Amino acid sequence: MTRAKDLLLRATNPTATVFVLLVLVFAAVFAMNPGFFQGPSLMAFLKQAAPLVILAAGQYFVIVSGNFDLSVGALVGAQVVIAARLIDGEESRTAPVLVAMVLFGIGVGLVNGLITTALKVQSFITTLGMLLVLYGAIRLWTGGAPTGSLSESFRVFGRMGIEDVPVLGQIPWALLIMIAVGAGSVLLMRTRFGRVLMAAGDNERAAALSGARVGAARTLAFVLSGLSATIAGVLIGGFAGVSAQVGDGLEFTVITAVVLGGVVLGGGRGSVLAAMAGALVIEALFTLFNQMALPATLRPAVQGAIIIAAVAYAARRRPVPTATATPTPS
Amino acid sequence: MSATAPLLAMRGIDKAFLGVPVLSSVDLTVARGEVHALVGENGAGKSTLMKILAGVHTADAGTIELDGRAVSFTHPLQAQHAGVASVFQEFNLLPELTVAENVHLGREPKRRGLIDRRAMVDATAAVLADLGVEDLAPTAKVGSLSVAHQQITEIAKALSQGAGLVCMDEPTAALADAEVELLYRLVGRLRERGTAVLYVSHRLKEIFDLCDRITVLKDGRLVDTTATADTTPDDLVAKMVGRRIEAQFPAPLPGTAPGEVRLKVAGGGNDWVDGIDLEVRAGEIVGLAGLQGSGRTEIAEAVFGIAPFTRGAVEVDGRPVRITGPRKAIGAGIALVTEDRKAQGLALRQSVRANARMVLDANARVHSRRRLARVSGILSSLDLVARGEDQEVRFLSGGNQQKVVVAKWLAAEPGVIVLDEPTRGIDVGAKHKLYSVVRDLAAEGLAVLLIASELIEVIGLADRIVVLHDGRIAGELPGGATEQQVMAYATGRAPE
C-alpha cells in the first residue's frame, strides 16, 4: 500500500516529471526526424544546448536559496562584448581576457549578492537593476555596436571538440564543460555549503538560528550564477560570434528551464540535475519547433505558457499539507 | 428546532487520505450550551473531525445532523451558514482592518448602498458586550491586537453570524497566562448564552476546568465519551495513550548531585531584562518560570545571542564568553530549542536527516565526521516515528518534529541546552518521552535551562526554579514547589 503510494508520488514528483518530459520531447523529435539521433546531429544539439544548461545550474543555486538572478542574460551579453573588444583578434590576449572575464563574472555576482543580503533589497529588484546597468553600460562603452573580434583560440571552446570520434564525429568541448559543471554542481550541493543553501531557501530563520551564515551562502550562490554566465558567454561567443543581441532574454529562458525542472520559486526544493534537464527540454522543444517549421517568434509565448503551467502543476500536486494526512504509525 | 435532539450529532464518520484511514466510524454528539472536549494524541484524528465539521474536508461515510436536520458540507461557507464556527490556530482575520470590519467582513451593513460604519461599530460593540469583553474597541486595527483579542474577534465574528456551535482548536496554545483567564470567562459566557463549544486541547487542566463532557479519540477511533465529573486526569491520559503513564515526570537518578557550573550569567541585562544572575550546573535542570512578558524567552534569546546581553558577563564551563550571535553561542557549546519549531526550528520541506544535521552542517566549529555518524543513533534514541530519515519533516506529527529539533542540537554535543516551551502543542506520549530525554541529558552532565508556561512542567521537571517578574529575577524555589509559591513570585507579591 505505502509502496504503491510512494511510487505514485515519486512519478508525479516535479523533479521526476522533467525527465519524463525530456523523454517525451525527444520521442517527438525522433518521430519528426529519425536522423536526429545519429551521433553528429545529437552532438550538434548538445553543443548548442550546453550554454543554457550551464546557466540553469548557476540559476539553480540562486533560486534554491530563495532568490532570483535576472541579470544573467545581460551578463552573458556583456561578457561576449567585453571579450571581443579586449581581445580584438589578438591570440596572445586570450588567456588574460578569460581571467578578466571570470573576475568580472565573480564581481557582478558579488555585487548582486551583497546588495540582496546586506542591503536587504529583494533579489528581483537587485538583479533587474543589474540587468539594466549592464545593458546600458555595455552600449555606452561600445558606442552602440560591438567592436573588435574574438580570437580563434577563444572560439575553440564553443566551436571545437575532440574530433574524428567513431560514431559521434566530434565530441564538443561545450558538452564536456557542461558535464563538468553538472558534476561539480551535484557535488557542491552535497557539501555543507549546499545543505546550508537548501535549508536557507526553505526556512531562513531556522537556518540562521542553527548557526548558518545565510547571507554568505546566498551571496556565494549569486557568484556561482555569475560564473555560470561567464562560462555560457565564452561558449556562446565561440559558437555564435559577437553581436549586440547576444544574451537578450536568456534570463527568462533559464528561469523557465529551472522552474520546469521542478525547482520551486522561493527556494528550498528541487535538484540541480532536474534544473539542467529542464534546460535540455527547452532546447529540445525549440529543435522540435524548427523541425515543424514553426516561427522562432513563437518561442517567448511558449516559454511563458511553460513557466505558468510548470508552477501550476507543482502547486497542484503538493500533497495535503496537514499532519492528519499521514497518521503516526504506532 | 427540536428540543430533544442534540445540537450536533455526527454518526459513523469515516475519512481516509490517499487510502490511509484517519477516522473510522466516529460518533460525536454535542448538546446545546455544552462545552465538549475533544482529546487524543496528535494523529488521533481530532483535527480531521473538526475540519469535517467545518466543511474543510468531506467525510467518506457517516451522517451529520445539526438541530436534528441532516447536513452535508462541501465548503467552509456552508458550515458557517449552518451555524458552525471554527477558530483554528491560524486566524482568518485581515490584519489591516478593524475589529468591526473583520466581524462584518462580506456582510457589511449598508445605508444607501454605502457601508454604514456606525451601524457596524455599534453591532460589534453589542456582540462584545454580550461576551463580557470590555477592553476591546471595535475600531482597533486587528493587526495591533494581542493573540487573545484576535481570538475574541474571531469568536465575535462567529456569533454575529449566528453560530450555535463554536469549535476551538488549541485556543490557549498561543495565549499568555493572563489571557487564558479571559478565554475561560469567554467560554463560560458562551455556555450561559446557550452556545455550544467543541474544545480541542492537549492541556488537561483546561479540559477539567472548562468542559462538561469529554470525547477521547485514539488512532482515528472513538475510545469513549464521558462526563468530566466521572473521570480523572490519570484515566484520561490512560485512554488517550492506551496505557497508563505511571509517573508523569521522571525523578533525578538517585545518587547524582549537580556538578561544576557550566553556564553562569552575572548581572546580565539588555533592553528587556536586567540584573540576571543565573548559574546552571552540570546535571542540573533549572526552570525559568514567569508570566508571559516576564523575560523568560528574552533570557533564552540573550544567552543564545539572538538579542544578546548588553550588560554583565557570561561564562561557559568557567571561561568567559562574549556571545554576540547564535554562531558564537553554538561555538561556546550552547544549544537553544526555540519556542516556535515550525518558524524557527525546522526547514519543513527538508528531510529528517537534513534537519537533524543542520547545526553540524552550518558550523565548521562543531562539524565532525564522528558527530555526523551519531545522528541516526540520536534520532532513534529519541524514539522518532517517521517513514525513514528521508521523509520530509512537515509530514511528521508535532511531537516527532520536536524530536528532530532536539536531535539537531544533541548532534552538536552541547554543554548547555536551553529549552523554550519544548512541549508546546505536542501529544501526551511525546511529552512524556521529552521529559525523560531532558532528565537523561542532565544525567549525562548537560546543564539544562527549561522554560515552560505550564507551571506543572517546570515544577515537576526542574531541580531549581528561578521565577521572573518584569524582566528581573523575583525569587528562587526548589523543584517541587507549589504553584501558589511560584505564582506569588511571578505576580510580584512576596510569598507568605
PDB file of N, CA and C in Angstrom, chain A residues 1-2 5-6 192 195-196 198-199 202-203 205-213 264 267-269 318-320 322-330, chain B residues 17-18 20 22 48 51 304 306 327 330 342-350 357-358 360-364 367 385 387 392 394-395 397 400 408-409:
ATOM      1  N   MET A   1       0.844  -1.210   0.000  1.00  0.00           N
ATOM      2  CA  MET A   1       0.000   0.000   0.000  1.00  0.00           C
ATOM      3  C   MET A   1       0.870   1.249   0.000  1.00  0.00           C
ATOM      4  N   THR A   2       1.704   1.332   1.031  1.00  0.00           N
ATOM      5  CA  THR A   2       2.584   2.506   1.097  1.00  0.00           C
ATOM      6  C   THR A   2       3.523   2.535  -0.102  1.00  0.00           C
ATOM      7  N   LYS A   5       1.782   3.901  -3.065  1.00  0.00           N
ATOM      8  CA  LYS A   5       1.591   5.335  -2.865  1.00  0.00           C
ATOM      9  C   LYS A   5       2.914   6.072  -3.129  1.00  0.00           C
ATOM     10  N   ASP A   6       3.986   5.492  -2.609  1.00  0.00           N
ATOM     11  CA  ASP A   6       5.312   6.086  -2.804  1.00  0.00           C
ATOM     12  C   ASP A   6       5.644   6.215  -4.281  1.00  0.00           C
ATOM     13  N   ARG A 192      28.630  20.924   2.755  1.00  0.00           N
ATOM     14  CA  ARG A 192      27.935  21.677   3.800  1.00  0.00           C
ATOM     15  C   ARG A 192      27.357  22.951   3.223  1.00  0.00           C
ATOM     16  N   ARG A 195      24.040  22.139   1.561  1.00  0.00           N
ATOM     17  CA  ARG A 195      22.985  21.845   2.540  1.00  0.00           C
ATOM     18  C   ARG A 195      22.474  23.108   3.215  1.00  0.00           C
ATOM     19  N   VAL A 196      23.430  24.005   3.525  1.00  0.00           N
ATOM     20  CA  VAL A 196      23.038  25.270   4.157  1.00  0.00           C
ATOM     21  C   VAL A 196      22.202  26.103   3.173  1.00  0.00           C
ATOM     22  N   MET A 198      20.266  25.068   0.758  1.00  0.00           N
ATOM     23  CA  MET A 198      18.941  24.470   0.661  1.00  0.00           C
ATOM     24  C   MET A 198      18.111  24.816   1.893  1.00  0.00           C
ATOM     25  N   ALA A 199      18.704  24.675   3.065  1.00  0.00           N
ATOM     26  CA  ALA A 199      17.982  24.972   4.306  1.00  0.00           C
ATOM     27  C   ALA A 199      17.611  26.454   4.365  1.00  0.00           C
ATOM     28  N   ASP A 202      14.617  27.148   2.318  1.00  0.00           N
ATOM     29  CA  ASP A 202      13.392  26.606   2.904  1.00  0.00           C
ATOM     30  C   ASP A 202      12.949  27.436   4.094  1.00  0.00           C
ATOM     31  N   ASN A 203      13.839  27.652   5.048  1.00  0.00           N
ATOM     32  CA  ASN A 203      13.495  28.426   6.242  1.00  0.00           C
ATOM     33  C   ASN A 203      14.728  29.186   6.710  1.00  0.00           C
ATOM     34  N   ARG A 205      15.125  31.605   8.785  1.00  0.00           N
ATOM     35  CA  ARG A 205      15.255  31.842  10.222  1.00  0.00           C
ATOM     36  C   ARG A 205      15.808  30.610  10.924  1.00  0.00           C
ATOM     37  N   ALA A 206      15.241  29.450  10.588  1.00  0.00           N
ATOM     38  CA  ALA A 206      15.711  28.222  11.232  1.00  0.00           C
ATOM     39  C   ALA A 206      17.178  27.980  10.899  1.00  0.00           C
ATOM     40  N   ALA A 207      17.557  28.265   9.646  1.00  0.00           N
ATOM     41  CA  ALA A 207      18.951  28.061   9.250  1.00  0.00           C
ATOM     42  C   ALA A 207      19.855  29.007  10.031  1.00  0.00           C
ATOM     43  N   ALA A 208      19.454  30.279  10.133  1.00  0.00           N
ATOM     44  CA  ALA A 208      20.288  31.258  10.839  1.00  0.00           C
ATOM     45  C   ALA A 208      20.409  30.883  12.315  1.00  0.00           C
ATOM     46  N   LEU A 209      19.307  30.423  12.911  1.00  0.00           N
ATOM     47  CA  LEU A 209      19.351  30.051  14.331  1.00  0.00           C
ATOM     48  C   LEU A 209      20.127  28.753  14.542  1.00  0.00           C
ATOM     49  N   SER A 210      20.366  28.013  13.481  1.00  0.00           N
ATOM     50  CA  SER A 210      21.226  26.836  13.595  1.00  0.00           C
ATOM     51  C   SER A 210      22.683  27.230  13.415  1.00  0.00           C
ATOM     52  N   GLY A 211      22.923  28.525  13.230  1.00  0.00           N
ATOM     53  CA  GLY A 211      24.298  28.996  13.107  1.00  0.00           C
ATOM     54  C   GLY A 211      24.752  29.185  11.670  1.00  0.00           C
ATOM     55  N   ALA A 212      23.844  28.997  10.707  1.00  0.00           N
ATOM     56  CA  ALA A 212      24.251  29.116   9.310  1.00  0.00           C
ATOM     57  C   ALA A 212      24.502  30.583   8.943  1.00  0.00           C
ATOM     58  N   ARG A 213      25.548  30.816   8.104  1.00  0.00           N
ATOM     59  CA  ARG A 213      25.766  32.170   7.584  1.00  0.00           C
ATOM     60  C   ARG A 213      24.949  32.287   6.307  1.00  0.00           C
ATOM     61  N   VAL A 264      11.256  24.838  -7.035  1.00  0.00           N
ATOM     62  CA  VAL A 264      10.191  25.750  -6.642  1.00  0.00           C
ATOM     63  C   VAL A 264      10.750  27.155  -6.432  1.00  0.00           C
ATOM     64  N   GLY A 267      12.500  28.806  -3.144  1.00  0.00           N
ATOM     65  CA  GLY A 267      13.646  28.105  -2.591  1.00  0.00           C
ATOM     66  C   GLY A 267      13.365  26.851  -1.793  1.00  0.00           C
ATOM     67  N   GLY A 268      14.445  26.173  -1.462  1.00  0.00           N
ATOM     68  CA  GLY A 268      14.377  25.030  -0.563  1.00  0.00           C
ATOM     69  C   GLY A 268      13.984  23.722  -1.197  1.00  0.00           C
ATOM     70  N   ARG A 269      13.985  23.651  -2.510  1.00  0.00           N
ATOM     71  CA  ARG A 269      13.447  22.453  -3.121  1.00  0.00           C
ATOM     72  C   ARG A 269      14.007  22.211  -4.513  1.00  0.00           C
ATOM     73  N   ARG A 318       1.110  19.206  -4.830  1.00  0.00           N
ATOM     74  CA  ARG A 318       1.623  19.193  -3.461  1.00  0.00           C
ATOM     75  C   ARG A 318       0.603  18.485  -2.574  1.00  0.00           C
ATOM     76  N   PRO A 319       1.003  17.453  -1.835  1.00  0.00           N
ATOM     77  CA  PRO A 319       0.032  16.679  -1.088  1.00  0.00           C
ATOM     78  C   PRO A 319      -0.607  17.482   0.046  1.00  0.00           C
ATOM     79  N   VAL A 320      -1.730  16.934   0.544  1.00  0.00           N
ATOM     80  CA  VAL A 320      -2.452  17.578   1.648  1.00  0.00           C
ATOM     81  C   VAL A 320      -1.450  17.899   2.760  1.00  0.00           C
ATOM     82  N   THR A 322      -1.576  18.733   5.832  1.00  0.00           N
ATOM     83  CA  THR A 322      -1.847  18.633   7.270  1.00  0.00           C
ATOM     84  C   THR A 322      -1.187  17.393   7.843  1.00  0.00           C
ATOM     85  N   ALA A 323      -0.935  17.469   9.142  1.00  0.00           N
ATOM     86  CA  ALA A 323      -0.304  16.338   9.821  1.00  0.00           C
ATOM     87  C   ALA A 323      -1.238  15.143   9.805  1.00  0.00           C
ATOM     88  N   THR A 324      -2.546  15.384   9.662  1.00  0.00           N
ATOM     89  CA  THR A 324      -3.515  14.298   9.721  1.00  0.00           C
ATOM     90  C   THR A 324      -3.439  13.411   8.486  1.00  0.00           C
ATOM     91  N   ALA A 325      -2.837  13.943   7.415  1.00  0.00           N
ATOM     92  CA  ALA A 325      -2.797  13.149   6.188  1.00  0.00           C
ATOM     93  C   ALA A 325      -1.890  11.938   6.338  1.00  0.00           C
ATOM     94  N   THR A 326      -0.915  12.042   7.211  1.00  0.00           N
ATOM     95  CA  THR A 326      -0.056  10.895   7.460  1.00  0.00           C
ATOM     96  C   THR A 326      -0.096  10.563   8.948  1.00  0.00           C
ATOM     97  N   PRO A 327      -1.036   9.720   9.336  1.00  0.00           N
ATOM     98  CA  PRO A 327      -1.157   9.417  10.755  1.00  0.00           C
ATOM     99  C   PRO A 327       0.126   8.756  11.255  1.00  0.00           C
ATOM    100  N   THR A 328       0.462   9.058  12.472  1.00  0.00           N
ATOM    101  CA  THR A 328       1.658   8.477  13.054  1.00  0.00           C
ATOM    102  C   THR A 328       1.455   6.991  13.235  1.00  0.00           C
ATOM    103  N   PRO A 329       2.265   6.179  12.593  1.00  0.00           N
ATOM    104  CA  PRO A 329       2.128   4.746  12.820  1.00  0.00           C
ATOM    105  C   PRO A 329       2.550   4.392  14.248  1.00  0.00           C
ATOM    106  N   SER A 330       1.892   3.420  14.826  1.00  0.00           N
ATOM    107  CA  SER A 330       2.287   3.083  16.197  1.00  0.00           C
ATOM    108  C   SER A 330       2.606   1.604  16.305  1.00  0.00           C
TER     109      SER A 330
ATOM    110  N   PHE B  17      -7.252   9.495   3.871  1.00  0.00           N
ATOM    111  CA  PHE B  17      -6.464  10.312   2.946  1.00  0.00           C
ATOM    112  C   PHE B  17      -5.552   9.393   2.158  1.00  0.00           C
ATOM    113  N   LEU B  18      -5.636   9.447   0.827  1.00  0.00           N
ATOM    114  CA  LEU B  18      -4.788   8.612  -0.022  1.00  0.00           C
ATOM    115  C   LEU B  18      -4.837   7.146   0.415  1.00  0.00           C
ATOM    116  N   VAL B  20      -5.264   5.970   3.330  1.00  0.00           N
ATOM    117  CA  VAL B  20      -4.905   5.710   4.722  1.00  0.00           C
ATOM    118  C   VAL B  20      -6.050   6.188   5.609  1.00  0.00           C
ATOM    119  N   VAL B  22      -8.047   7.705   8.482  1.00  0.00           N
ATOM    120  CA  VAL B  22      -7.711   8.633   9.548  1.00  0.00           C
ATOM    121  C   VAL B  22      -8.801   8.639  10.609  1.00  0.00           C
ATOM    122  N   THR B  48      -8.945  16.354  11.997  1.00  0.00           N
ATOM    123  CA  THR B  48      -9.701  15.932  10.821  1.00  0.00           C
ATOM    124  C   THR B  48     -11.196  15.985  11.107  1.00  0.00           C
ATOM    125  N   LYS B  51     -12.271  19.461  11.078  1.00  0.00           N
ATOM    126  CA  LYS B  51     -12.289  20.051   9.740  1.00  0.00           C
ATOM    127  C   LYS B  51     -13.465  19.530   8.921  1.00  0.00           C
ATOM    128  N   PHE B 304      21.583  32.822  24.037  1.00  0.00           N
ATOM    129  CA  PHE B 304      21.904  32.227  22.732  1.00  0.00           C
ATOM    130  C   PHE B 304      22.358  33.277  21.716  1.00  0.00           C
ATOM    131  N   ILE B 306      20.642  35.790  20.280  1.00  0.00           N
ATOM    132  CA  ILE B 306      19.690  36.345  19.307  1.00  0.00           C
ATOM    133  C   ILE B 306      19.477  37.830  19.608  1.00  0.00           C
ATOM    134  N   ARG B 327      25.933  31.908  16.204  1.00  0.00           N
ATOM    135  CA  ARG B 327      27.151  31.150  15.859  1.00  0.00           C
ATOM    136  C   ARG B 327      28.123  31.115  17.029  1.00  0.00           C
ATOM    137  N   ILE B 330      26.741  28.749  19.665  1.00  0.00           N
ATOM    138  CA  ILE B 330      26.916  27.344  19.282  1.00  0.00           C
ATOM    139  C   ILE B 330      28.380  26.944  19.464  1.00  0.00           C
ATOM    140  N   LYS B 342       8.132  25.366  14.053  1.00  0.00           N
ATOM    141  CA  LYS B 342       7.908  25.461  12.609  1.00  0.00           C
ATOM    142  C   LYS B 342       8.573  26.690  12.019  1.00  0.00           C
ATOM    143  N   ALA B 343       8.514  27.812  12.722  1.00  0.00           N
ATOM    144  CA  ALA B 343       9.076  29.041  12.162  1.00  0.00           C
ATOM    145  C   ALA B 343      10.575  29.142  12.408  1.00  0.00           C
ATOM    146  N   GLN B 344      11.045  28.604  13.527  1.00  0.00           N
ATOM    147  CA  GLN B 344      12.426  28.858  13.906  1.00  0.00           C
ATOM    148  C   GLN B 344      13.292  27.611  13.995  1.00  0.00           C
ATOM    149  N   GLY B 345      12.648  26.446  14.107  1.00  0.00           N
ATOM    150  CA  GLY B 345      13.450  25.264  14.389  1.00  0.00           C
ATOM    151  C   GLY B 345      13.724  24.382  13.188  1.00  0.00           C
ATOM    152  N   LEU B 346      12.782  24.341  12.244  1.00  0.00           N
ATOM    153  CA  LEU B 346      12.884  23.319  11.202  1.00  0.00           C
ATOM    154  C   LEU B 346      12.770  23.921   9.812  1.00  0.00           C
ATOM    155  N   ALA B 347      13.462  23.315   8.867  1.00  0.00           N
ATOM    156  CA  ALA B 347      13.204  23.570   7.459  1.00  0.00           C
ATOM    157  C   ALA B 347      12.226  22.473   7.050  1.00  0.00           C
ATOM    158  N   LEU B 348      10.942  22.832   6.990  1.00  0.00           N
ATOM    159  CA  LEU B 348       9.880  21.820   6.959  1.00  0.00           C
ATOM    160  C   LEU B 348       9.900  20.940   5.713  1.00  0.00           C
ATOM    161  N   ARG B 349      10.387  21.491   4.599  1.00  0.00           N
ATOM    162  CA  ARG B 349      10.358  20.696   3.366  1.00  0.00           C
ATOM    163  C   ARG B 349      11.637  19.894   3.173  1.00  0.00           C
ATOM    164  N   GLN B 350      12.522  19.960   4.158  1.00  0.00           N
ATOM    165  CA  GLN B 350      13.729  19.141   4.061  1.00  0.00           C
ATOM    166  C   GLN B 350      13.520  17.846   4.848  1.00  0.00           C
ATOM    167  N   ARG B 357      21.010  17.193  10.833  1.00  0.00           N
ATOM    168  CA  ARG B 357      22.433  17.522  10.730  1.00  0.00           C
ATOM    169  C   ARG B 357      22.668  19.005  10.434  1.00  0.00           C
ATOM    170  N   MET B 358      21.591  19.791  10.509  1.00  0.00           N
ATOM    171  CA  MET B 358      21.697  21.192  10.111  1.00  0.00           C
ATOM    172  C   MET B 358      22.725  21.961  10.938  1.00  0.00           C
ATOM    173  N   LEU B 360      25.326  20.824  12.527  1.00  0.00           N
ATOM    174  CA  LEU B 360      26.667  20.374  12.158  1.00  0.00           C
ATOM    175  C   LEU B 360      27.076  20.961  10.812  1.00  0.00           C
ATOM    176  N   ASP B 361      26.142  20.947   9.849  1.00  0.00           N
ATOM    177  CA  ASP B 361      26.467  21.460   8.522  1.00  0.00           C
ATOM    178  C   ASP B 361      26.756  22.957   8.544  1.00  0.00           C
ATOM    179  N   ALA B 362      26.069  23.658   9.437  1.00  0.00           N
ATOM    180  CA  ALA B 362      26.160  25.118   9.393  1.00  0.00           C
ATOM    181  C   ALA B 362      27.355  25.662  10.173  1.00  0.00           C
ATOM    182  N   ASN B 363      27.975  24.849  11.006  1.00  0.00           N
ATOM    183  CA  ASN B 363      29.024  25.360  11.869  1.00  0.00           C
ATOM    184  C   ASN B 363      30.293  24.526  11.758  1.00  0.00           C
ATOM    185  N   ALA B 364      31.299  25.098  11.126  1.00  0.00           N
ATOM    186  CA  ALA B 364      32.566  24.374  10.982  1.00  0.00           C
ATOM    187  C   ALA B 364      33.124  24.001  12.363  1.00  0.00           C
ATOM    188  N   HIS B 367      31.338  20.806  13.440  1.00  0.00           N
ATOM    189  CA  HIS B 367      31.175  19.741  12.446  1.00  0.00           C
ATOM    190  C   HIS B 367      32.291  18.701  12.591  1.00  0.00           C
ATOM    191  N   VAL B 385       9.328   8.579  15.313  1.00  0.00           N
ATOM    192  CA  VAL B 385       8.494   7.773  14.435  1.00  0.00           C
ATOM    193  C   VAL B 385       8.390   8.485  13.097  1.00  0.00           C
ATOM    194  N   ARG B 387       8.720   7.592   8.494  1.00  0.00           N
ATOM    195  CA  ARG B 387       8.843   6.516   7.495  1.00  0.00           C
ATOM    196  C   ARG B 387      10.296   6.216   7.204  1.00  0.00           C
ATOM    197  N   GLU B 392      10.141  14.049   4.610  1.00  0.00           N
ATOM    198  CA  GLU B 392      10.158  15.484   4.915  1.00  0.00           C
ATOM    199  C   GLU B 392       9.531  15.714   6.286  1.00  0.00           C
ATOM    200  N   ARG B 394       7.770  18.026   7.453  1.00  0.00           N
ATOM    201  CA  ARG B 394       6.411  18.583   7.549  1.00  0.00           C
ATOM    202  C   ARG B 394       5.359  17.491   7.672  1.00  0.00           C
ATOM    203  N   PHE B 395       5.695  16.279   7.277  1.00  0.00           N
ATOM    204  CA  PHE B 395       4.709  15.204   7.383  1.00  0.00           C
ATOM    205  C   PHE B 395       4.701  14.538   8.755  1.00  0.00           C
ATOM    206  N   SER B 397       4.251  14.309  12.954  1.00  0.00           N
ATOM    207  CA  SER B 397       3.408  14.932  13.966  1.00  0.00           C
ATOM    208  C   SER B 397       4.252  15.931  14.756  1.00  0.00           C
ATOM    209  N   ASN B 400       6.950  14.441  16.955  1.00  0.00           N
ATOM    210  CA  ASN B 400       8.110  13.914  16.225  1.00  0.00           C
ATOM    211  C   ASN B 400       8.936  15.038  15.621  1.00  0.00           C
ATOM    212  N   LYS B 408      18.844  17.718  16.396  1.00  0.00           N
ATOM    213  CA  LYS B 408      19.825  18.526  15.673  1.00  0.00           C
ATOM    214  C   LYS B 408      20.746  19.237  16.654  1.00  0.00           C
ATOM    215  N   TRP B 409      20.232  19.541  17.842  1.00  0.00           N
ATOM    216  CA  TRP B 409      21.087  20.180  18.844  1.00  0.00           C
ATOM    217  C   TRP B 409      21.965  19.169  19.558  1.00  0.00           C
TER     218      TRP B 409
END
